[in-house]
Amino acid sequence: DQQVKQNSPSLSVQEGRISILNCDYTNSMFDYFLWYKKYPAEGPTFLISISSIKDKNEDGRFTVFLNKSAKHLSLHIVPSQPGDSAVYFCAARNQAGTALIFGKGTTLSVSS
Amino acid sequence: GAVVSQHPSWVICKSGTSVKIECRSLDFQATTMFWYRQFPKQSLMLMATSNEGSKATYEQGVEKDKFLINHASLTLSTLTVTSAHPEDSSFYICSASPVGLAGAHEQFFGPGTRLTVL
């Protein structure tokens, strides 16, 4: 039973436009949600996170939105750049010091 | 930022041999480290939680006698794949969270180790 779901395996966006990556979860006990970016044969790189007590967190071109009632979060990248092309993983944590639960990832392709 | 290293980055071994993978936090201490496994085009699956000075906690379905974890210090955890078989071929990634950093929730990941068992 997947607790963190990324239903879109891939997304293609033109350079300069907005990329929106979606993530749904089932466990209402999650307290932190994180987005990671990953290139093939490399470890994930932390991008941005959001606490369950907030509904928005912004860092430069990256903004994460959390809708607790819908158990849904999204990552917005604007403007998208070709260098953003990678696999993006949504992850959640249900308690401090515990492991992250990852979605299956969404492959973002940004074309110039 | 916090850096986690893994060694080796790629290992090829014969079936039946054992392989040790090291995970080090280079500029911070980590009471807990995590070991994940990723198959091609799949998500990262947690294998075990490595606790400094105590036994690791394994996820359901992960054989603790096959995947030996030792967390000898606050900066080093090792994963030993014993009697490796071709089906153990995968990408193994470790992660750690800094100790004592108030509010810390990010986990920092190592670059991963690709294991190929012939």
Coordinates of N, CA and C in Angstrom, one line a residue, chain B residues 12-112:
Chain B
I12 N 31.6 -4.6 -8.7 CA 31.1 -5.8 -9.4 C 31.7 -6.9 -8.7
C13 N 30.9 -7.9 -8.4 CA 31.4 -9.1 -7.6 C 30.9 -10.4 -8.2
K14 N 31.5 -11.4 -7.8 CA 31.0 -12.8 -8.2 C 29.9 -13.2 -7.3
S15 N 29.0 -14.0 -7.8 CA 28.0 -14.6 -7.0 C 28.6 -15.4 -5.8
G16 N 28.0 -15.2 -4.7 CA 28.5 -15.9 -3.5 C 29.5 -15.2 -2.6
T17 N 30.0 -14.1 -3.1 CA 30.9 -13.3 -2.3 C 30.2 -12.2 -1.5
S18 N 30.9 -11.6 -0.6 CA 30.3 -10.6 0.2 C 30.8 -9.2 -0.1
V19 N 30.0 -8.2 0.0 CA 30.4 -6.8 -0.4 C 30.1 -5.9 0.7
K20 N 31.0 -5.0 1.1 CA 30.8 -4.0 2.1 C 30.7 -2.6 1.5
I21 N 29.7 -1.9 1.9 CA 29.5 -0.5 1.4 C 29.5 0.4 2.6
E22 N 30.3 1.4 2.5 CA 30.5 2.4 3.6 C 29.7 3.7 3.4
C23 N 29.1 4.2 4.4 CA 28.4 5.5 4.3 C 28.9 6.4 5.4
R24 N 29.4 7.5 5.0 CA 30.0 8.4 6.0 C 29.4 9.8 5.9
S25 N 29.1 10.4 7.1 CA 28.7 11.8 7.1 C 30.0 12.6 7.4
L26 N 30.3 13.5 6.4 CA 31.7 14.1 6.4 C 31.8 15.3 7.3
D27 N 30.7 16.0 7.5 CA 30.8 17.3 8.3 C 29.8 17.4 9.3
F28 N 29.2 16.3 9.7 CA 28.2 16.3 10.8 C 28.1 14.9 11.4
Q29 N 27.5 14.9 12.6 CA 27.3 13.6 13.2 C 25.9 13.1 13.0
A30 N 25.7 11.8 12.9 CA 24.4 11.3 12.7 C 24.1 10.1 13.6
T31 N 23.2 10.2 14.5 CA 22.8 9.1 15.3 C 22.2 8.0 14.5
T32 N 21.4 8.4 13.5 CA 20.7 7.5 12.7 C 21.0 7.7 11.3
M33 N 21.2 6.6 10.6 CA 21.4 6.6 9.2 C 20.4 5.6 8.6
F34 N 20.1 5.8 7.3 CA 19.1 5.0 6.7 C 19.7 4.4 5.4
W35 N 19.3 3.1 5.1 CA 19.8 2.5 3.9 C 18.6 2.2 3.0
Y36 N 18.7 2.7 1.8 CA 17.7 2.5 0.8 C 18.2 1.7 -0.4
R37 N 17.3 1.2 -1.2 CA 17.6 0.4 -2.3 C 16.7 0.9 -3.5
Q38 N 17.3 1.1 -4.6 CA 16.5 1.5 -5.8 C 16.8 0.6 -7.0
F39 N 15.7 0.0 -7.5 CA 15.7 -0.7 -8.7 C 15.5 0.2 -9.9
P40 N 15.9 -0.1 -11.1 CA 15.7 0.8 -12.2 C 14.3 1.2 -12.4
K41 N 14.1 2.5 -12.5 CA 12.8 3.2 -12.7 C 11.9 2.9 -11.6
Q42 N 12.4 2.6 -10.4 CA 11.5 2.5 -9.3 C 11.9 3.5 -8.2
S43 N 11.1 3.5 -7.2 CA 11.3 4.5 -6.1 C 12.4 4.0 -5.2
L44 N 12.8 4.8 -4.2 CA 13.7 4.4 -3.2 C 13.0 3.6 -2.1
M45 N 13.4 2.4 -1.9 CA 12.7 1.6 -0.9 C 13.6 1.5 0.4
L46 N 13.1 1.8 1.5 CA 13.8 1.7 2.8 C 14.1 0.3 3.1
M47 N 15.4 0.0 3.4 CA 15.8 -1.4 3.8 C 15.9 -1.5 5.3
A48 N 16.6 -0.5 5.9 CA 16.8 -0.6 7.3 C 17.2 0.8 7.9
T49 N 17.0 0.9 9.2 CA 17.4 2.1 9.9 C 18.6 1.7 10.8
S50 N 19.7 2.4 10.6 CA 20.9 2.1 11.3 C 21.1 3.0 12.5
N51 N 21.2 2.5 13.7 CA 21.3 3.2 14.9 C 22.7 3.1 15.5
E52 N 23.3 4.2 15.8 CA 24.7 4.2 16.4 C 24.7 3.4 17.7
G53 N 25.5 2.4 17.8 CA 25.6 1.7 19.1 C 24.6 0.7 19.4
S54 N 23.7 0.5 18.5 CA 22.6 -0.6 18.7 C 22.3 -1.3 17.4
K55 N 21.4 -2.2 17.5 CA 21.1 -3.0 16.3 C 20.2 -2.2 15.3
A56 N 20.4 -2.6 14.1 CA 19.6 -1.9 13.0 C 18.2 -2.4 13.1
T57 N 17.3 -1.6 12.6 CA 15.9 -2.0 12.5 C 15.6 -2.2 11.0
Y58 N 15.2 -3.4 10.7 CA 15.0 -3.8 9.3 C 13.5 -3.7 8.9
E59 N 13.3 -3.3 7.7 CA 11.9 -3.3 7.1 C 11.5 -4.7 6.8
Q60 N 10.2 -4.8 6.8 CA 9.6 -6.2 6.5 C 10.1 -6.7 5.1
G61 N 10.5 -7.9 5.1 CA 10.9 -8.5 3.9 C 12.4 -8.4 3.6
V62 N 13.1 -7.6 4.4 CA 14.5 -7.5 4.3 C 15.3 -8.4 5.2
E63 N 16.1 -9.3 4.7 CA 16.8 -10.3 5.5 C 17.9 -9.7 6.2
K64 N 17.8 -9.7 7.6 CA 18.9 -9.1 8.3 C 20.2 -9.9 8.3
D65 N 20.1 -11.2 8.1 CA 21.3 -12.0 8.0 C 22.0 -11.8 6.7
K66 N 21.3 -11.3 5.7 CA 21.9 -11.1 4.4 C 22.5 -9.7 4.2
F67 N 21.8 -8.8 4.8 CA 22.2 -7.4 4.7 C 22.6 -6.9 6.1
L68 N 23.9 -7.1 6.4 CA 24.4 -6.8 7.8 C 24.7 -5.3 7.9
I69 N 24.2 -4.7 8.9 CA 24.4 -3.3 9.1 C 25.1 -3.0 10.4
N70 N 26.2 -2.2 10.3 CA 26.9 -1.8 11.5 C 27.1 -0.3 11.6
H71 N 26.7 0.2 12.7 CA 26.8 1.7 12.8 C 27.8 2.0 14.0
A72 N 29.1 1.9 13.6 CA 30.1 1.9 14.7 C 30.4 3.2 15.3
S73 N 30.1 4.3 14.6 CA 30.3 5.6 15.1 C 29.3 6.6 14.6
L74 N 29.3 7.8 15.1 CA 28.3 8.8 14.7 C 28.5 9.3 13.3
T75 N 29.6 8.8 12.6 CA 29.8 9.3 11.2 C 30.0 8.1 10.2
L76 N 29.8 6.9 10.7 CA 30.0 5.8 9.8 C 29.0 4.7 10.0
S77 N 28.4 4.3 8.9 CA 27.5 3.1 8.9 C 28.0 2.2 7.7
T78 N 27.9 0.9 7.9 CA 28.3 0.0 6.8 C 27.2 -1.0 6.6
L79 N 27.1 -1.3 5.3 CA 26.1 -2.3 4.8 C 26.9 -3.4 4.1
T80 N 26.8 -4.6 4.6 CA 27.5 -5.7 4.0 C 26.4 -6.7 3.4
V81 N 26.5 -6.8 2.1 CA 25.7 -7.8 1.4 C 26.4 -9.1 1.4
T82 N 25.9 -10.1 2.2 CA 26.6 -11.4 2.3 C 26.1 -12.3 1.2
S83 N 27.0 -13.2 0.8 CA 26.6 -14.2 -0.2 C 25.7 -13.6 -1.3
A84 N 26.3 -12.6 -2.0 CA 25.5 -11.8 -3.0 C 25.1 -12.7 -4.1
H85 N 23.9 -12.5 -4.6 CA 23.4 -13.2 -5.8 C 23.0 -12.1 -6.9
P86 N 22.9 -12.5 -8.1 CA 22.5 -11.5 -9.2 C 21.3 -10.7 -8.8
E87 N 20.3 -11.3 -8.1 CA 19.1 -10.5 -7.8 C 19.3 -9.4 -6.8
D88 N 20.5 -9.4 -6.2 CA 20.9 -8.3 -5.2 C 21.5 -7.1 -6.0
S89 N 21.7 -7.3 -7.3 CA 22.2 -6.2 -8.0 C 21.2 -5.0 -8.0
S90 N 21.7 -3.9 -7.6 CA 20.8 -2.7 -7.4 C 21.7 -1.5 -7.1
F91 N 21.0 -0.4 -6.8 CA 21.6 0.8 -6.4 C 21.3 1.0 -5.0
Y92 N 22.3 1.1 -4.2 CA 22.1 1.2 -2.7 C 22.5 2.6 -2.3
I93 N 21.6 3.3 -1.6 CA 21.8 4.7 -1.2 C 21.6 4.8 0.4
C94 N 22.5 5.6 1.0 CA 22.3 5.8 2.4 C 22.0 7.3 2.6
S95 N 21.4 7.6 3.8 CA 21.1 8.9 4.1 C 21.3 9.1 5.6
A96 N 21.4 10.4 6.0 CA 21.6 10.7 7.4 C 21.0 12.1 7.7
S97 N 20.6 12.3 9.0 CA 20.2 13.6 9.4 C 21.1 14.1 10.5
P98 N 21.5 15.4 10.5 CA 22.4 15.9 11.5 C 21.9 15.8 12.9
V99 N 22.7 15.5 13.8 CA 22.4 15.4 15.2 C 22.4 16.8 15.9
G100 N 21.4 17.0 16.7 CA 21.5 18.2 17.5 C 21.1 19.5 16.8
L101 N 20.7 19.4 15.6 CA 20.3 20.6 14.8 C 18.8 20.8 15.0
A102 N 18.4 21.8 15.8 CA 17.0 22.0 16.1 C 16.2 22.1 14.8
G103 N 15.1 21.4 14.8 CA 14.2 21.4 13.7 C 14.7 20.8 12.4
A104 N 15.8 20.1 12.5 CA 16.4 19.5 11.3 C 15.4 18.4 10.8
H105 N 15.1 18.4 9.6 CA 14.2 17.3 9.1 C 14.7 16.8 7.8
E106 N 15.6 17.6 7.1 CA 16.1 17.1 5.9 C 17.0 15.9 6.1
Q107 N 17.0 15.0 5.2 CA 17.9 13.9 5.2 C 18.9 14.2 4.0
F108 N 20.1 13.9 4.3 CA 21.1 14.2 3.2 C 21.6 12.8 2.7
F109 N 21.6 12.7 1.4 CA 21.8 11.4 0.8 C 23.2 11.3 0.3
G110 N 23.8 10.1 0.3 CA 25.0 9.8 -0.3 C 24.8 9.7 -1.8
P111 N 25.9 9.5 -2.5 CA 25.8 9.5 -4.0 C 25.3 8.1 -4.5
G112 N 25.3 7.1 -3.6 CA 24.8 5.8 -4.0 C 26.0 4.9 -4.4

